[in-house]
Short mmCIF file of C-alpha atoms in Angstrom, two decimals:
data_model
loop_
_atom_site.label_atom_id
_atom_site.label_comp_id
_atom_site.label_asym_id
_atom_site.label_seq_id
_atom_site.Cartn_x
_atom_site.Cartn_y
_atom_site.Cartn_z
CA VAL B 1 -0.03 0.05 -0.04
CA GLN B 2 1.32 3.35 -0.93
CA LEU B 3 0.12 6.24 1.13
CA GLN B 4 0.16 9.96 0.38
CA ALA B 5 -0.80 12.47 3.18
CA SER B 6 -1.85 15.99 2.49
CA GLY B 7 -3.45 19.07 3.98
CA GLY B 8 -1.06 20.21 6.46
CA GLY B 9 -0.21 23.85 7.01
CA LEU B 10 -0.11 26.94 9.42
CA VAL B 11 -2.99 27.63 11.44
CA GLN B 12 -3.89 29.90 14.40
CA ALA B 13 -4.85 28.31 17.66
CA GLY B 14 -8.62 27.62 17.76
CA GLY B 15 -8.53 27.01 14.03
CA SER B 16 -9.16 23.83 11.93
CA LEU B 17 -7.41 21.87 9.36
CA ARG B 18 -8.49 18.71 7.47
CA LEU B 19 -5.75 16.19 6.63
CA SER B 20 -6.31 13.67 3.94
CA CYS B 21 -4.27 10.30 3.07
CA ALA B 22 -4.89 8.74 -0.39
CA ALA B 23 -3.88 5.21 -0.68
CA SER B 24 -3.11 3.04 -3.73
CA GLY B 25 -1.81 -0.30 -4.57
CA ARG B 26 -4.00 -2.73 -2.59
CA THR B 27 -7.56 -3.05 -1.63
CA PHE B 28 -8.14 -0.07 0.62
CA SER B 29 -11.29 -1.52 2.30
CA ASP B 30 -9.13 -4.41 3.59
CA TYR B 31 -7.12 -1.99 5.88
CA ALA B 32 -7.57 -0.38 9.11
CA MET B 33 -6.07 3.09 8.98
CA GLY B 34 -4.40 5.28 11.59
CA TRP B 35 -3.02 8.73 11.96
CA PHE B 36 0.06 9.41 14.20
CA ARG B 37 2.29 12.45 14.82
CA GLN B 38 5.64 13.23 15.96
CA ALA B 39 6.50 16.69 17.31
CA PRO B 40 10.05 17.92 17.42
CA GLY B 41 12.48 16.19 19.83
CA LYS B 42 9.58 13.73 20.80
CA GLY B 43 8.67 10.21 19.76
CA ARG B 44 5.89 9.17 17.59
CA GLU B 45 2.44 9.36 19.07
CA PHE B 46 -0.81 7.63 18.20
CA VAL B 47 -3.63 10.21 17.29
CA ALA B 48 -6.73 8.06 15.85
CA ALA B 49 -7.57 5.08 14.02
CA ILE B 50 -10.48 3.75 12.08
CA SER B 51 -11.44 0.13 11.15
CA TRP B 52 -11.95 -1.11 7.67
CA SER B 53 -15.61 -0.43 7.59
CA GLY B 54 -15.44 2.72 9.67
CA GLY B 55 -17.60 1.09 12.35
CA ARG B 56 -14.84 1.39 15.06
CA LYS B 57 -12.74 4.51 15.82
CA ASN B 58 -10.14 4.94 18.61
CA TYR B 59 -8.63 8.28 19.62
CA ALA B 60 -5.82 9.60 21.73
CA ASP B 61 -7.29 11.31 24.93
CA SER B 62 -5.43 14.51 24.01
CA VAL B 63 -7.57 14.74 20.84
CA LYS B 64 -11.05 13.38 21.92
CA GLY B 65 -13.72 15.68 21.10
CA ARG B 66 -11.51 17.96 18.74
CA PHE B 67 -10.47 15.42 16.05
CA THR B 68 -12.57 13.14 13.87
CA ILE B 69 -11.27 10.42 11.69
CA SER B 70 -13.17 9.07 8.77
CA ARG B 71 -12.70 7.36 5.62
CA ASP B 72 -14.39 6.99 2.08
CA ASN B 73 -13.51 3.49 0.75
CA ALA B 74 -14.80 4.54 -2.69
CA LYS B 75 -12.15 7.26 -2.83
CA ASN B 76 -9.46 5.00 -1.06
CA THR B 77 -8.78 7.97 1.28
CA VAL B 78 -8.90 8.50 5.09
CA TYR B 79 -9.39 11.93 6.65
CA LEU B 80 -8.50 13.60 9.74
CA GLN B 81 -10.63 16.63 10.65
CA MET B 82 -8.92 18.67 13.49
CA ASN B 83 -10.78 21.40 15.27
CA SER B 84 -9.84 23.79 18.16
CA LEU B 85 -6.31 23.23 17.37
CA LYS B 86 -3.74 23.99 19.96
CA PRO B 87 -0.04 24.81 19.82
CA GLU B 88 0.71 21.48 21.29
CA ASP B 89 -0.88 19.93 18.30
CA THR B 90 2.01 21.16 16.06
CA ALA B 91 3.67 18.01 14.67
CA VAL B 92 4.41 15.98 11.54
CA TYR B 93 1.38 13.97 10.89
CA TYR B 94 1.54 10.59 9.30
CA CYS B 95 -0.94 8.19 8.06
CA ALA B 96 -0.61 4.34 8.36
CA ALA B 97 -2.30 1.26 7.10
CA GLY B 98 -2.55 -2.22 8.75
CA LEU B 99 -4.62 -5.43 8.73
CA LYS B 100 -5.39 -4.83 12.43
CA LEU B 101 -6.49 -1.66 14.14
CA ASP B 102 -3.40 -1.44 16.24
CA GLU B 103 -0.84 -2.92 13.95
CA TYR B 104 0.51 -0.90 11.02
CA ASP B 105 2.66 -2.26 8.13
CA TYR B 106 2.53 0.64 5.74
CA TRP B 107 3.38 4.36 6.41
CA GLY B 108 3.04 7.51 4.32
CA GLN B 109 5.27 10.52 4.25
CA GLY B 110 4.39 13.09 6.78
CA THR B 111 2.48 16.31 6.50
CA GLN B 112 3.52 19.25 8.55
CA VAL B 113 0.92 20.86 10.93
CA THR B 114 2.00 24.05 12.84
CA VAL B 115 -0.24 25.93 15.27
CA SER B 116 0.50 29.31 16.32
CA SER B 117 -0.53 30.80 19.61
#
């Protein structure tokens, strides 16, 4: 599976962004999808995940109520809607695909999200 993330940018605190991750190469609907992030000087952090059908979603506590993960299997794309952004959300965001909700075998390149205070 090849993954291409997009939609990052610079936004003020309280603003919104929507990240997209387009998949190709395998049957997209076979895979659970996840979003992760890595801030400067920190390790990679789980953000959100969605099952192949979209029926199950998991979120990190730090983003619950602010971020929403969704997918469109007809478009081979997963999204991360990010609202009420905070400076601590600043990171490179990565999408990932795996056959299980908590195991990821394929990773996309990152997209930078910067939230100014």
